[in-house]
Each structure stands twice: as C-alpha cells, then as structure tokens.
XYZ file of C-alpha atoms in Angstrom:
432
model
C 123.503 60.386 160.337
C 122.688 63.035 162.733
C 123.250 65.826 160.195
C 124.788 64.273 157.007
C 122.184 65.354 154.548
C 123.748 68.780 153.942
C 127.263 67.443 153.253
C 127.975 67.052 149.581
C 130.663 64.635 148.495
C 133.794 66.205 147.052
C 132.739 69.569 148.503
C 136.376 70.601 148.859
C 138.491 71.224 145.744
C 141.612 69.111 145.435
C 144.751 70.750 146.817
C 148.176 70.024 145.381
C 151.504 69.897 147.162
C 152.698 73.001 145.358
C 149.735 74.958 146.699
C 150.112 74.171 150.363
C 153.149 72.095 151.229
C 155.767 74.776 150.624
C 155.037 78.485 150.242
C 157.509 80.170 147.874
C 157.700 83.546 146.080
C 156.457 83.763 142.502
C 158.720 82.158 139.908
C 159.029 85.389 137.955
C 160.574 87.055 141.001
C 162.995 84.174 141.538
C 164.058 84.062 137.903
C 164.083 87.717 136.897
C 164.519 89.296 140.341
C 168.354 89.136 140.385
C 168.969 90.775 136.964
C 166.231 93.340 137.518
C 167.552 94.346 140.944
C 171.072 94.393 139.486
C 169.868 96.810 136.847
C 168.138 98.974 139.468
C 171.345 99.081 141.520
C 173.477 100.032 138.519
C 171.018 102.722 137.478
C 171.006 104.254 140.956
C 174.800 103.969 141.040
C 175.047 105.911 137.791
C 172.734 108.588 139.160
C 174.782 108.933 142.342
C 178.259 108.287 140.964
C 179.366 111.881 141.556
C 178.092 111.793 145.141
C 179.835 108.496 145.819
C 183.076 109.620 144.036
C 183.117 106.790 141.511
C 185.962 106.971 138.957
C 186.709 105.009 135.793
C 188.358 102.185 137.744
C 185.242 101.848 139.902
C 183.032 101.702 136.844
C 185.303 99.135 135.218
C 185.148 96.982 138.342
C 181.412 97.454 138.624
C 180.900 96.558 134.977
C 183.074 93.464 135.302
C 181.118 92.312 138.379
C 177.797 93.049 136.639
C 178.766 90.990 133.595
C 179.875 88.177 135.871
C 176.539 88.358 137.680
C 174.608 88.090 134.379
C 176.740 85.142 133.241
C 176.174 83.499 136.617
C 172.409 84.006 136.273
C 172.348 82.486 132.779
C 174.301 79.489 134.065
C 171.931 78.999 136.977
C 168.814 79.255 134.794
C 170.122 76.295 132.799
C 171.276 74.276 135.812
C 168.067 74.891 137.772
C 166.019 72.974 135.184
C 167.901 69.747 135.930
C 168.696 70.350 139.619
C 165.697 72.034 141.243
C 165.607 72.495 144.983
C 168.320 73.024 147.591
C 171.665 71.397 146.856
C 175.369 71.928 146.197
C 174.762 73.715 142.884
C 172.224 76.071 144.461
C 174.545 76.790 147.395
C 177.431 77.575 144.997
C 175.195 79.905 142.969
C 174.004 81.648 146.129
C 177.560 82.052 147.471
C 178.906 83.467 144.177
C 175.943 85.828 143.849
C 176.404 87.026 147.446
C 180.117 87.661 146.772
C 179.326 89.638 143.604
C 176.637 91.632 145.482
C 179.132 92.405 148.258
C 181.688 93.626 145.731
C 179.157 95.830 143.939
C 177.895 97.260 147.263
C 181.522 98.008 148.203
C 181.821 100.112 145.031
C 178.412 101.788 145.431
C 175.964 101.090 148.300
C 172.973 101.391 145.962
C 174.076 98.128 144.376
C 172.955 96.558 147.642
C 169.547 96.106 145.975
C 171.100 93.182 144.112
C 171.828 91.447 147.418
C 168.229 91.872 148.639
C 167.024 88.993 146.466
C 168.805 86.656 148.881
C 166.027 87.310 151.414
C 163.540 85.467 149.172
C 165.273 82.455 147.640
C 167.673 81.248 150.349
C 165.604 78.179 151.236
C 165.190 77.247 147.569
C 168.931 77.252 146.949
C 170.802 76.470 150.183
C 170.479 73.227 152.201
C 168.510 73.733 155.389
C 171.477 73.627 157.778
C 173.253 76.410 155.828
C 170.256 78.773 155.549
C 171.238 80.927 158.591
C 174.737 81.368 157.146
C 173.307 82.404 153.791
C 171.009 84.959 155.454
C 173.997 86.286 157.398
C 175.881 86.824 154.126
C 172.912 88.755 152.734
C 172.657 90.812 155.928
C 176.360 91.729 155.739
C 175.929 93.253 152.288
C 172.620 94.997 153.029
C 173.975 96.456 156.299
C 176.955 97.860 154.380
C 174.588 99.583 151.994
C 172.505 100.904 154.897
C 175.488 102.657 156.517
C 176.320 104.404 153.241
C 179.048 102.134 151.907
C 181.867 99.795 152.857
C 184.166 99.768 154.684
C 183.054 101.669 157.807
C 185.207 104.724 158.410
C 185.769 104.577 162.166
C 185.155 102.497 165.273
C 181.709 103.966 165.841
C 180.705 103.107 162.270
C 181.988 99.566 162.755
C 179.859 99.201 165.895
C 176.826 100.584 164.102
C 177.537 98.302 161.131
C 177.713 95.204 163.350
C 174.447 96.193 165.021
C 172.809 96.479 161.590
C 174.180 93.078 160.567
C 172.782 91.512 163.764
C 169.438 93.287 163.376
C 169.017 92.313 159.721
C 170.016 88.728 160.458
C 167.499 88.580 163.312
C 164.759 89.961 161.078
C 165.567 87.489 158.315
C 165.623 84.531 160.713
C 162.350 85.628 162.350
C 160.682 85.963 158.965
C 162.017 82.527 158.009
C 160.674 81.011 161.229
C 157.256 82.548 160.600
C 157.352 81.210 157.049
C 158.171 77.744 158.352
C 155.250 77.929 160.784
C 152.994 78.982 157.947
C 154.280 76.078 155.874
C 153.554 73.720 158.751
C 150.033 75.114 159.101
C 149.565 74.782 155.359
C 150.636 71.136 155.467
C 148.244 70.483 158.332
C 145.440 72.201 156.423
C 146.254 70.061 153.427
C 146.125 66.924 155.562
C 142.826 68.060 157.104
C 141.296 68.816 153.722
C 142.371 65.443 152.373
C 140.944 63.760 155.449
C 137.687 65.635 154.891
C 137.654 64.487 151.288
C 138.042 60.882 152.436
C 135.348 61.489 155.060
C 132.999 62.868 152.406
C 133.548 59.767 150.297
C 132.826 57.612 153.347
C 129.724 59.682 154.106
C 128.514 59.263 150.539
C 128.943 55.516 150.858
C 127.230 55.556 154.282
C 124.315 57.572 152.895
C 123.824 54.980 150.186
C 123.917 52.177 152.744
C 121.542 54.097 155.026
C 119.105 54.612 152.164
C 119.066 50.862 151.471
C 118.717 50.118 155.193
C 115.916 52.688 155.473
C 114.002 50.984 152.671
C 114.513 47.618 154.339
C 113.332 48.956 157.711
C 110.264 50.488 156.083
C 109.421 47.140 154.540
C 109.911 45.341 157.863
C 107.869 47.975 159.714
C 105.097 47.657 157.149
C 105.059 43.875 157.531
C 105.186 44.163 161.328
C 102.358 46.698 161.226
C 100.237 44.360 159.134
C 100.871 41.485 161.550
C 100.142 43.705 164.568
C 96.950 44.973 162.969
C 95.824 41.415 162.354
C 96.450 40.512 165.993
C 94.627 43.658 167.108
C 91.623 42.876 164.892
C 91.532 39.333 166.240
C 91.580 40.690 169.793
C 88.852 43.214 168.953
C 86.598 40.484 167.559
C 87.359 38.246 170.528
C 86.634 40.999 173.049
C 83.397 42.168 171.425
C 81.565 39.890 169.015
C 82.839 36.615 170.468
C 82.015 37.616 174.036
C 78.551 38.819 173.097
C 77.880 35.639 171.141
C 79.014 33.647 174.173
C 76.459 35.565 176.234
C 73.761 34.911 173.626
C 74.520 31.192 173.719
C 74.414 31.210 177.517
C 71.035 32.961 177.603
C 69.579 30.668 174.926
C 70.789 27.611 176.842
C 68.900 28.894 179.886
C 65.810 29.380 177.698
C 65.983 25.789 176.476
C 66.513 24.467 179.979
C 63.705 26.352 181.754
C 59.995 25.635 181.535
C 58.877 28.889 183.070
C 57.535 31.155 180.376
C 58.407 34.430 182.097
C 61.977 33.371 182.844
C 62.414 32.105 179.302
C 61.077 35.370 177.910
C 63.495 37.384 180.106
C 66.501 35.330 179.008
C 65.405 35.525 175.376
C 65.181 39.316 175.707
C 68.708 39.431 177.108
C 69.924 37.248 174.248
C 68.273 39.618 171.799
C 69.940 42.611 173.428
C 73.341 40.900 173.290
C 72.809 40.002 169.648
C 71.951 43.596 168.816
C 75.005 44.796 170.747
C 77.172 42.281 168.908
C 75.818 43.514 165.593
C 76.690 47.071 166.544
C 80.195 46.032 167.530
C 80.630 44.207 164.220
C 79.512 47.288 162.284
C 81.809 49.457 164.404
C 84.747 47.143 163.709
C 84.167 47.611 160.012
C 83.912 51.390 160.460
C 86.692 52.551 162.770
C 87.214 49.933 165.491
C 86.214 52.366 168.247
C 84.072 50.747 170.980
C 80.363 51.400 170.573
C 80.099 52.108 174.287
C 82.417 55.114 173.838
C 80.500 56.580 170.934
C 78.110 58.471 173.243
C 79.641 58.137 176.743
C 83.014 58.875 178.282
C 85.114 56.103 179.813
C 83.674 56.172 183.376
C 80.087 56.066 182.123
C 80.901 53.361 179.558
C 82.556 51.240 182.263
C 79.607 51.719 184.584
C 77.132 50.563 181.923
C 79.368 47.632 181.017
C 79.468 46.523 184.658
C 75.687 46.876 185.012
C 74.989 44.872 181.843
C 77.467 42.185 182.895
C 75.855 41.924 186.349
C 72.371 41.628 184.847
C 73.565 38.973 182.399
C 75.454 36.824 184.920
C 73.460 37.482 188.068
C 76.686 38.298 189.951
C 76.663 41.399 192.116
C 79.082 43.941 190.591
C 79.904 47.524 191.546
C 81.737 50.293 189.697
C 83.769 52.945 191.558
C 85.377 56.106 190.153
C 88.287 57.707 192.001
C 89.653 61.096 191.084
C 88.815 63.074 187.975
C 90.646 64.371 184.963
C 90.035 65.634 181.444
C 88.963 63.359 178.593
C 91.501 60.667 177.755
C 92.799 59.787 174.340
C 90.388 57.509 172.515
C 92.985 54.722 172.310
C 93.494 54.847 176.087
C 89.742 54.731 176.712
C 89.234 51.851 174.267
C 92.106 49.867 175.795
C 90.842 50.201 179.365
C 87.291 49.359 178.329
C 88.482 46.241 176.476
C 90.583 45.127 179.445
C 87.626 45.554 181.782
C 85.348 43.591 179.439
C 87.886 40.757 179.114
C 88.477 40.635 182.883
C 84.727 40.422 183.523
C 84.401 37.739 180.853
C 87.149 35.680 182.495
C 85.425 36.117 185.870
C 82.115 34.906 184.460
C 83.697 31.849 182.845
C 86.174 30.719 185.493
C 85.877 32.477 188.851
C 82.429 31.414 190.224
C 82.463 34.711 192.097
C 79.638 36.206 194.141
C 80.939 39.784 194.171
C 82.989 41.813 191.674
C 84.389 45.326 192.025
C 85.593 47.499 189.139
C 87.513 50.675 190.042
C 88.796 53.397 187.699
C 91.357 55.710 189.322
C 92.776 58.912 187.815
C 96.220 59.326 189.388
C 97.844 62.301 187.705
C 100.123 60.967 184.967
C 98.517 57.522 184.828
C 95.123 55.862 184.938
C 94.593 52.637 186.877
C 91.843 50.074 186.255
C 91.265 47.414 188.946
C 88.931 44.418 188.540
C 88.641 42.291 191.701
C 86.481 39.267 192.498
C 86.010 36.838 195.407
C 86.054 33.760 193.194
C 88.061 30.578 193.142
C 91.345 32.223 192.244
C 94.296 30.466 190.576
C 98.051 30.293 190.437
C 99.241 33.067 188.036
C 102.450 31.150 187.336
C 100.410 28.298 185.852
C 97.769 29.842 183.630
C 95.023 27.588 182.331
C 95.747 25.982 178.992
C 92.703 27.586 177.393
C 94.017 31.071 178.293
C 97.494 30.657 176.817
C 96.213 28.746 173.817
C 93.667 31.343 172.812
C 96.198 34.140 172.674
C 93.745 36.527 174.342
C 92.634 36.364 177.999
C 95.285 37.616 180.427
C 97.980 37.697 177.747
C 95.705 39.721 175.481
C 95.016 42.218 178.280
C 98.726 42.480 179.040
C 99.516 43.080 175.354
C 96.903 45.844 175.210
C 98.395 47.631 178.214
C 101.953 47.290 176.970
C 100.947 48.686 173.573
C 100.310 51.988 175.410
C 103.582 51.771 177.389
C 101.609 50.537 180.388
C 101.570 47.314 182.382
C 99.105 44.752 183.689
C 99.523 42.832 186.932
C 97.555 39.851 188.190
C 97.335 38.881 191.870
C 95.547 35.668 192.734
C 95.716 32.639 194.988
C 93.572 29.518 194.910
C 90.462 30.147 196.992
C 91.258 33.855 197.622
C 89.911 35.515 194.484
C 91.671 37.454 191.743
C 92.722 41.082 191.261
C 93.647 42.409 187.804
C 95.262 45.862 187.710
C 96.068 47.802 184.504
C 98.277 50.923 184.645
C 98.462 53.085 181.489
C 99.665 56.654 180.849
C 97.088 59.397 181.203
C 97.252 60.678 177.623
C 94.819 63.566 177.103
C 92.321 63.573 174.298
C 93.494 65.226 171.042
C 91.570 68.366 170.305
C-alpha cells in the first residue's frame, strides 16, 4: 500500500477503439486521394504525351477511363456512408478502380500514380482473405509504370517486369504484416491502459478503505496504550510504594513487639528511611516514572545499593556481583532490570525463608542478564501461589516487564532447593 500514495486515479486518459484498435490512414487521403492522384497522373501524362507518343485515340481512351474513375469515386463516396468497412461493395470498388488504373497506366505509365492509392486502403475495402490478391493487382499496375509502360517489349522486359511485380507485392505484404503487428500492439496497449484504469479505481477504493482502517487502528492503539499505561503505573506503584510501605509495616511491627529500646529505635529508623524512600518514589512517579535509584547512579551501583538496603532490612545475607562491562544502557532497560530485581527480592523476603541471596548482573554483548538466586524453600513453578497470580504482579509482572523489551524471564525452582530468577533483555545503549 507499499507505494500507492503517488498514484492518482484516472491518471490515464480514456482511449477509444478508433485511436488504438485499428490504425488507418487519414480520412482525407482515403476520400480525396484517388481523384487527386488521378489528376496528378493525367497532368504528368499531358506533359509527357509527346515522349510517350500519345495520339487522339489515346487521349480519348484516357479521358473515358478518367471520367469512369470519377463516376466510380462519386458512387463509392455515397455507398461508403451506409456500408463502411470491408465487404462485397468495397471489393467491387477496389477491383473496378484497379482495372481503370491498369488501363490508364497502359496508355501512359505516369497514370500509375492513380493505382498507388491501393497500397493504403486495401484492408478498408477488401475482405481479409482477398487482401493479398488486391495488393497483387496494385503491384501489377505499379510495376508496369516502373518499367516505362505496358506491355513489356521483349522477353528480358517481361522477366524484369515479373521481378518488379514480385518485389512490389513482397514489399506491400511486409508493410501490411508490420501494420498488423502494430495494430496488435496497439490493442494490447489499449487493454493494458484499460486494466490500469480499473486498477486505479480499485486503488482509489483501497486507499479509502485503508484510511478508514488506519483511523480505526489508531483508535485501538490509543486505547491499548491507555490500558498498557494503566497496567504499567499499577506495576510501578506495586514495585515501589507498596513494597516500601510493606517494609515500613514490617519494621513497625518489630518495634511494637520488642521491649528493647535500642532495637526499637533501630527498627523505627529503618521504617523512617523506607517511608522517606517511598515518598521519593511517589514524587518520582508523578514526575517521570524513572526510578529514584537511577537518578544519581548507574544500574550496577543502583542494584548494589538496593541489595544492601534489602539485606539490612531483612537481615538476610545478600551479595551483588557484576560480570562484564559495557556502556550506559537505555533508561528503560535500566529501570526494567532494577524493578525486576526489587520484585524478586521482595518475593524472596515474603516467601522463601532464605539465608543467602545472590544478585548477578552480566553484560553479555547484545544482551544483559540479571540473575537473582536464593537458598530458600523453593516451589513448583507450574503451580504458582494463588496470591502471585491473583495480584497480577509478582513473577507474572516481572515476565511482562521483560517481554515489553523483547526479552524473557525464566524461573527455576524446586521445593526445598531454592529459586533462581533470570531475566534476559537486549543491551540497548543509552540515547545521547
């Protein structure tokens, strides 16, 4: 569709049958050619009468034939209006005209000009199967004029005359064949042009349908974008504010349960820090939804700090490892990996009862891999906990985040053998 913008409907002018289906000489030549060429022949005959030895009897015969030719032409002009095209009447007219031309050329070869018109209108007058015979009749008269007059004087002249008849007939037939080929090409061009006209109409209709479909797709994409943005915002709030508030509640529960003043003060301080962090995340969500941790640090440093804070908050030993190095990643890639790591750690804190956790970020050329492994209780990945599937976040949320970047997330776990979450996303460089 492509390529259809530059095609205008009805770009080709309409072509009629008379323009392409059958190429013919101009009508003025067909109508006035015979009398004009007859006049030219008679004029040249008068100028050369002494050279050709014409006497009164010759002139009387020539005049009689000329008058007959004019009467024949007047008759045909009237008949042609009611019987256009090849037919019996046209064949009779052509035969009589050829006979008169032969007689005039016999008297004076310059009258052969009158016969020359037969080279142009044979196909318009004679049925197709008789066209070669008509051209032969024209060639007989023209060849007689070419040898200087009829009849030939000796055997050599007769041989030369026959050669001229054969040559002229061959030329006429070749020209006719070329004309037929041109007519065939013209008909094919006409068919092609008409097909293009129909195609243009179809393209115009298709463009209208495409425009309506384009508007519909834009509306659907806009609605899908709104729905996706809502899901993304819900995931952002779940992964930031909700998690921090969960940590605040956990720390405050410890404060209410302990009677040691120092321990209570330490947990209260952690709750305060989480509350401040949650406030920052909420403000960031209103601003541009970029993780606060990435505002000042790159992804490896942000992950390291996230792991340290999580370890201090949960009391679980956690280590961060960086493998390989590369240039800065696109901010969406960094935010996605950081959110996946935070969600994986949150799931570990809530469900795994782990004693050790390892977070590894690996730069591997065209992709970046994030691995979060623990030695906790583990589970059967084919039967996720109800709370995970019901919330719409958790593992499914992490998988959706990875797939949004054309990546993937895999989970390997067995009951009692811990859990390993691995996220693979393209290594998209940061936009400068």
